[in-house]
mmCIF file of C-alpha atoms in Angstrom:
data_model
loop_
_atom_site.group_PDB
_atom_site.id
_atom_site.type_symbol
_atom_site.label_atom_id
_atom_site.label_comp_id
_atom_site.label_asym_id
_atom_site.label_seq_id
_atom_site.Cartn_x
_atom_site.Cartn_y
_atom_site.Cartn_z
ATOM 1 C CA GLY F 184 3.135 -18.167 -37.628
ATOM 2 C CA GLY F 185 1.181 -18.310 -34.372
ATOM 3 C CA ASN F 186 -0.973 -15.984 -32.396
ATOM 4 C CA ASN F 187 -1.712 -18.748 -30.040
ATOM 5 C CA ALA F 188 -4.103 -18.759 -27.040
ATOM 6 C CA ILE F 189 -4.493 -20.441 -23.791
ATOM 7 C CA ILE F 190 -7.878 -20.735 -22.253
ATOM 8 C CA VAL F 191 -8.103 -21.000 -18.503
ATOM 9 C CA ASP F 192 -11.367 -21.989 -17.077
ATOM 10 C CA GLU F 193 -12.681 -21.537 -13.458
ATOM 11 C CA THR F 194 -11.658 -25.139 -12.410
ATOM 12 C CA ALA F 195 -8.147 -24.900 -13.708
ATOM 13 C CA ASP F 196 -5.243 -25.968 -11.241
ATOM 14 C CA LEU F 197 -3.404 -22.634 -11.137
ATOM 15 C CA LYS F 198 -0.394 -24.387 -9.694
ATOM 16 C CA LEU F 199 0.104 -26.039 -13.090
ATOM 17 C CA ALA F 200 -1.339 -23.321 -15.313
ATOM 18 C CA ILE F 201 0.619 -20.188 -14.172
ATOM 19 C CA PRO F 202 4.206 -21.752 -14.760
ATOM 20 C CA ALA F 203 2.950 -23.166 -18.062
ATOM 21 C CA ILE F 204 1.552 -19.775 -19.145
ATOM 22 C CA VAL F 205 4.686 -17.922 -18.140
ATOM 23 C CA PHE F 206 6.953 -20.485 -20.004
ATOM 24 C CA GLY F 207 4.680 -20.368 -23.105
ATOM 25 C CA ALA F 208 4.637 -16.518 -23.275
ATOM 26 C CA VAL F 209 8.276 -15.705 -22.066
ATOM 27 C CA GLY F 210 10.278 -18.943 -22.988
ATOM 28 C CA THR F 211 12.552 -17.974 -26.033
ATOM 29 C CA ALA F 212 11.688 -14.371 -25.273
ATOM 30 C CA GLY F 213 8.432 -14.830 -27.127
ATOM 31 C CA GLN F 214 10.170 -15.667 -30.368
ATOM 32 C CA ARG F 215 8.737 -19.149 -31.127
ATOM 33 C CA CYS F 216 5.862 -19.896 -33.490
ATOM 34 C CA THR F 217 4.007 -21.698 -30.649
ATOM 35 C CA THR F 218 4.567 -18.841 -28.208
ATOM 36 C CA THR F 219 1.523 -18.020 -26.147
ATOM 37 C CA ARG F 220 0.320 -14.494 -27.142
ATOM 38 C CA ARG F 221 -3.193 -14.566 -25.779
ATOM 39 C CA LEU F 222 -4.641 -15.686 -22.460
ATOM 40 C CA ILE F 223 -8.386 -16.070 -22.239
ATOM 41 C CA VAL F 224 -9.379 -16.400 -18.670
ATOM 42 C CA HIS F 225 -12.658 -17.067 -16.920
ATOM 43 C CA ALA F 226 -14.046 -13.913 -15.512
ATOM 44 C CA SER F 227 -14.430 -15.556 -12.049
ATOM 45 C CA ILE F 228 -10.768 -15.993 -11.510
ATOM 46 C CA TYR F 229 -9.405 -13.321 -13.935
ATOM 47 C CA ALA F 230 -8.153 -10.980 -11.104
ATOM 48 C CA ASP F 231 -6.408 -13.854 -9.314
ATOM 49 C CA VAL F 232 -4.723 -15.291 -12.358
ATOM 50 C CA LEU F 233 -3.645 -11.810 -13.467
ATOM 51 C CA ALA F 234 -2.067 -11.127 -9.922
ATOM 52 C CA LYS F 235 -0.231 -14.560 -10.008
ATOM 53 C CA LEU F 236 1.085 -13.791 -13.473
ATOM 54 C CA ILE F 237 2.367 -10.384 -12.612
ATOM 55 C CA THR F 238 4.151 -11.914 -9.627
ATOM 56 C CA ALA F 239 5.694 -14.471 -11.890
ATOM 57 C CA TYR F 240 6.807 -12.015 -14.501
ATOM 58 C CA LYS F 241 8.304 -9.854 -11.816
ATOM 59 C CA GLN F 242 10.433 -12.927 -10.908
ATOM 60 C CA VAL F 243 11.552 -13.236 -14.527
ATOM 61 C CA GLU F 244 12.672 -9.553 -14.753
ATOM 62 C CA GLY F 245 15.534 -10.193 -12.494
ATOM 63 C CA LYS F 246 16.828 -13.145 -14.574
ATOM 64 C CA ILE F 247 17.056 -11.854 -18.140
ATOM 65 C CA GLY F 248 20.343 -12.104 -19.823
ATOM 66 C CA ASP F 249 22.586 -14.498 -21.511
ATOM 67 C CA PRO F 250 20.301 -17.548 -22.391
ATOM 68 C CA THR F 251 23.264 -19.966 -21.894
ATOM 69 C CA ASP F 252 23.529 -19.008 -18.211
ATOM 70 C CA PRO F 253 21.126 -21.440 -16.278
ATOM 71 C CA ALA F 254 20.416 -18.524 -13.942
ATOM 72 C CA ASN F 255 18.723 -16.699 -16.571
ATOM 73 C CA LEU F 256 15.026 -17.227 -17.381
ATOM 74 C CA MET F 257 14.897 -15.122 -20.507
ATOM 75 C CA GLY F 258 17.212 -14.196 -23.272
ATOM 76 C CA PRO F 259 17.448 -11.403 -25.718
ATOM 77 C CA LEU F 260 15.249 -10.685 -28.815
ATOM 78 C CA ASN F 261 16.994 -11.719 -31.932
ATOM 79 C CA SER F 262 17.777 -8.224 -33.264
ATOM 80 C CA ARG F 263 17.337 -4.519 -32.776
ATOM 81 C CA ASP F 264 14.410 -4.666 -35.194
ATOM 82 C CA GLY F 265 12.791 -7.213 -32.890
ATOM 83 C CA VAL F 266 13.234 -4.675 -30.048
ATOM 84 C CA ASN F 267 11.706 -1.869 -32.108
ATOM 85 C CA ALA F 268 8.642 -4.317 -33.223
ATOM 86 C CA TYR F 269 8.215 -5.021 -29.474
ATOM 87 C CA LEU F 270 8.204 -1.283 -28.543
ATOM 88 C CA ASP F 271 5.862 -0.426 -31.304
ATOM 89 C CA ALA F 272 3.443 -3.200 -30.363
ATOM 90 C CA ILE F 273 3.428 -1.823 -26.760
ATOM 91 C CA ALA F 274 2.807 1.690 -28.103
ATOM 92 C CA LYS F 275 -0.159 0.450 -30.331
ATOM 93 C CA ALA F 276 -1.560 -1.455 -27.363
ATOM 94 C CA LYS F 277 -1.593 1.610 -25.162
ATOM 95 C CA ALA F 278 -2.984 3.690 -28.037
ATOM 96 C CA ALA F 279 -5.808 1.253 -28.368
ATOM 97 C CA GLY F 280 -6.746 1.576 -24.752
ATOM 98 C CA GLY F 281 -4.663 -1.400 -23.362
ATOM 99 C CA LYS F 282 -3.051 -1.199 -19.923
ATOM 100 C CA VAL F 283 0.544 -2.563 -19.456
ATOM 101 C CA GLU F 284 0.380 -4.410 -16.251
ATOM 102 C CA THR F 285 4.110 -5.211 -16.197
ATOM 103 C CA GLY F 286 6.916 -4.962 -18.518
ATOM 104 C CA GLY F 287 6.922 -2.712 -21.662
ATOM 105 C CA PRO F 288 10.246 -1.175 -21.971
ATOM 106 C CA ALA F 289 13.614 -2.295 -23.462
ATOM 107 C CA ILE F 290 16.394 -2.839 -20.963
ATOM 108 C CA ASP F 291 18.969 -0.206 -21.142
ATOM 109 C CA ARG F 292 22.162 -2.288 -21.588
ATOM 110 C CA PRO F 293 24.009 -3.982 -24.386
ATOM 111 C CA GLY F 294 22.086 -6.514 -26.238
ATOM 112 C CA ASN F 295 18.378 -6.665 -27.370
ATOM 113 C CA PHE F 296 16.856 -7.262 -24.117
ATOM 114 C CA VAL F 297 13.221 -6.268 -23.129
ATOM 115 C CA LEU F 298 11.013 -6.793 -20.086
ATOM 116 C CA PRO F 299 8.242 -9.257 -20.712
ATOM 117 C CA ALA F 300 4.856 -7.615 -20.864
ATOM 118 C CA ILE F 301 1.389 -8.433 -19.734
ATOM 119 C CA VAL F 302 -1.349 -6.106 -21.423
ATOM 120 C CA THR F 303 -4.964 -5.985 -20.374
ATOM 121 C CA GLY F 304 -8.092 -3.905 -21.430
ATOM 122 C CA LEU F 305 -8.102 -5.030 -25.000
ATOM 123 C CA THR F 306 -10.527 -7.217 -26.887
ATOM 124 C CA ASN F 307 -9.567 -10.035 -28.989
ATOM 125 C CA ASP F 308 -10.504 -8.185 -32.127
ATOM 126 C CA ALA F 309 -8.236 -5.180 -31.452
ATOM 127 C CA ALA F 310 -5.819 -4.896 -34.366
ATOM 128 C CA ILE F 311 -2.637 -5.245 -32.075
ATOM 129 C CA VAL F 312 -4.023 -8.384 -30.528
ATOM 130 C CA GLN F 313 -4.688 -9.846 -33.897
ATOM 131 C CA HIS F 314 -1.001 -8.912 -34.952
ATOM 132 C CA GLU F 315 1.616 -11.501 -34.263
ATOM 133 C CA THR F 316 4.628 -9.812 -32.572
ATOM 134 C CA PHE F 317 7.582 -12.133 -32.058
ATOM 135 C CA ALA F 318 8.197 -10.780 -28.604
ATOM 136 C CA PRO F 319 7.263 -11.503 -25.050
ATOM 137 C CA ILE F 320 3.802 -9.728 -24.954
ATOM 138 C CA LEU F 321 0.909 -11.617 -23.492
ATOM 139 C CA TYR F 322 -2.677 -10.168 -23.897
ATOM 140 C CA VAL F 323 -4.900 -11.275 -21.136
ATOM 141 C CA MET F 324 -8.688 -11.138 -21.655
ATOM 142 C CA PRO F 325 -11.719 -12.327 -19.740
ATOM 143 C CA TYR F 326 -14.508 -14.532 -20.867
ATOM 144 C CA THR F 327 -17.767 -15.895 -19.260
ATOM 145 C CA ASP F 328 -18.985 -18.701 -21.648
ATOM 146 C CA LEU F 329 -16.543 -21.446 -22.846
ATOM 147 C CA ASN F 330 -18.004 -21.280 -26.528
ATOM 148 C CA ASP F 331 -17.073 -17.642 -26.586
ATOM 149 C CA ALA F 332 -13.695 -18.406 -25.360
ATOM 150 C CA ILE F 333 -13.212 -21.028 -28.128
ATOM 151 C CA ASP F 334 -14.539 -18.533 -30.678
ATOM 152 C CA MET F 335 -11.999 -15.835 -29.416
ATOM 153 C CA GLN F 336 -9.118 -18.407 -29.548
ATOM 154 C CA ASN F 337 -10.079 -19.348 -33.168
ATOM 155 C CA ALA F 338 -10.595 -15.692 -34.468
ATOM 156 C CA VAL F 339 -7.105 -14.955 -35.507
ATOM 157 C CA PRO F 340 -5.575 -15.437 -39.098
ATOM 158 C CA GLN F 341 -2.689 -17.318 -37.657
ATOM 159 C CA GLY F 342 -2.446 -19.827 -34.907
ATOM 160 C CA LEU F 343 -0.277 -23.084 -34.538
ATOM 161 C CA SER F 344 -1.084 -24.141 -30.981
ATOM 162 C CA SER F 345 -3.817 -23.723 -28.513
ATOM 163 C CA SER F 346 -4.587 -25.204 -25.126
ATOM 164 C CA ILE F 347 -6.953 -25.204 -22.230
ATOM 165 C CA PHE F 348 -6.474 -25.588 -18.532
ATOM 166 C CA THR F 349 -9.440 -27.085 -16.934
ATOM 167 C CA THR F 350 -10.154 -30.051 -14.463
ATOM 168 C CA ASN F 351 -13.649 -30.386 -16.185
ATOM 169 C CA LEU F 352 -13.585 -33.362 -18.609
ATOM 170 C CA LYS F 353 -16.669 -32.049 -20.544
ATOM 171 C CA ARG F 354 -15.100 -28.726 -21.054
ATOM 172 C CA ALA F 355 -11.856 -30.447 -22.148
ATOM 173 C CA GLU F 356 -13.837 -32.520 -24.779
ATOM 174 C CA ALA F 357 -15.787 -29.412 -25.813
ATOM 175 C CA PHE F 358 -12.419 -27.692 -26.429
ATOM 176 C CA LEU F 359 -10.935 -30.628 -28.417
ATOM 177 C CA ALA F 360 -14.146 -31.097 -30.453
ATOM 178 C CA ALA F 361 -14.643 -27.449 -31.378
#
């Protein structure tokens, strides 16, 4: 499985990063082994990235439905058990001190639909952040040192993909060589 992370450094081109993060976290309703589950953002741009993500997620909220309809951006979870796992993860995140910035509930209509969630206020070692929930939940965490961000990215028992958004070649190489 995957509890995959994206690192966004202070040089990142957010016009490229934001759509990629949203697709990585919300595409296939978070039910892909390479879904983005953790976002590790440089502290200097954390507030800006978070605001842009919340805006993007609000745009997705109005386009959740039949995934074969090209007007929709997100489809359902695969089962009622998936919805329950999503709701349980949101409850555990809140109980651990997390803040649900957007999303969180199931959508009250036929089918297994939920609102994609962004959760802040948790550390990478929080039990729920370490748990892989196959649902559209993105844990957003700040960092100040790239080596710490790489350590956070690697500090999960699972992980099939990872990436970094940077325009700094030395940081990209440090990420690849880690």
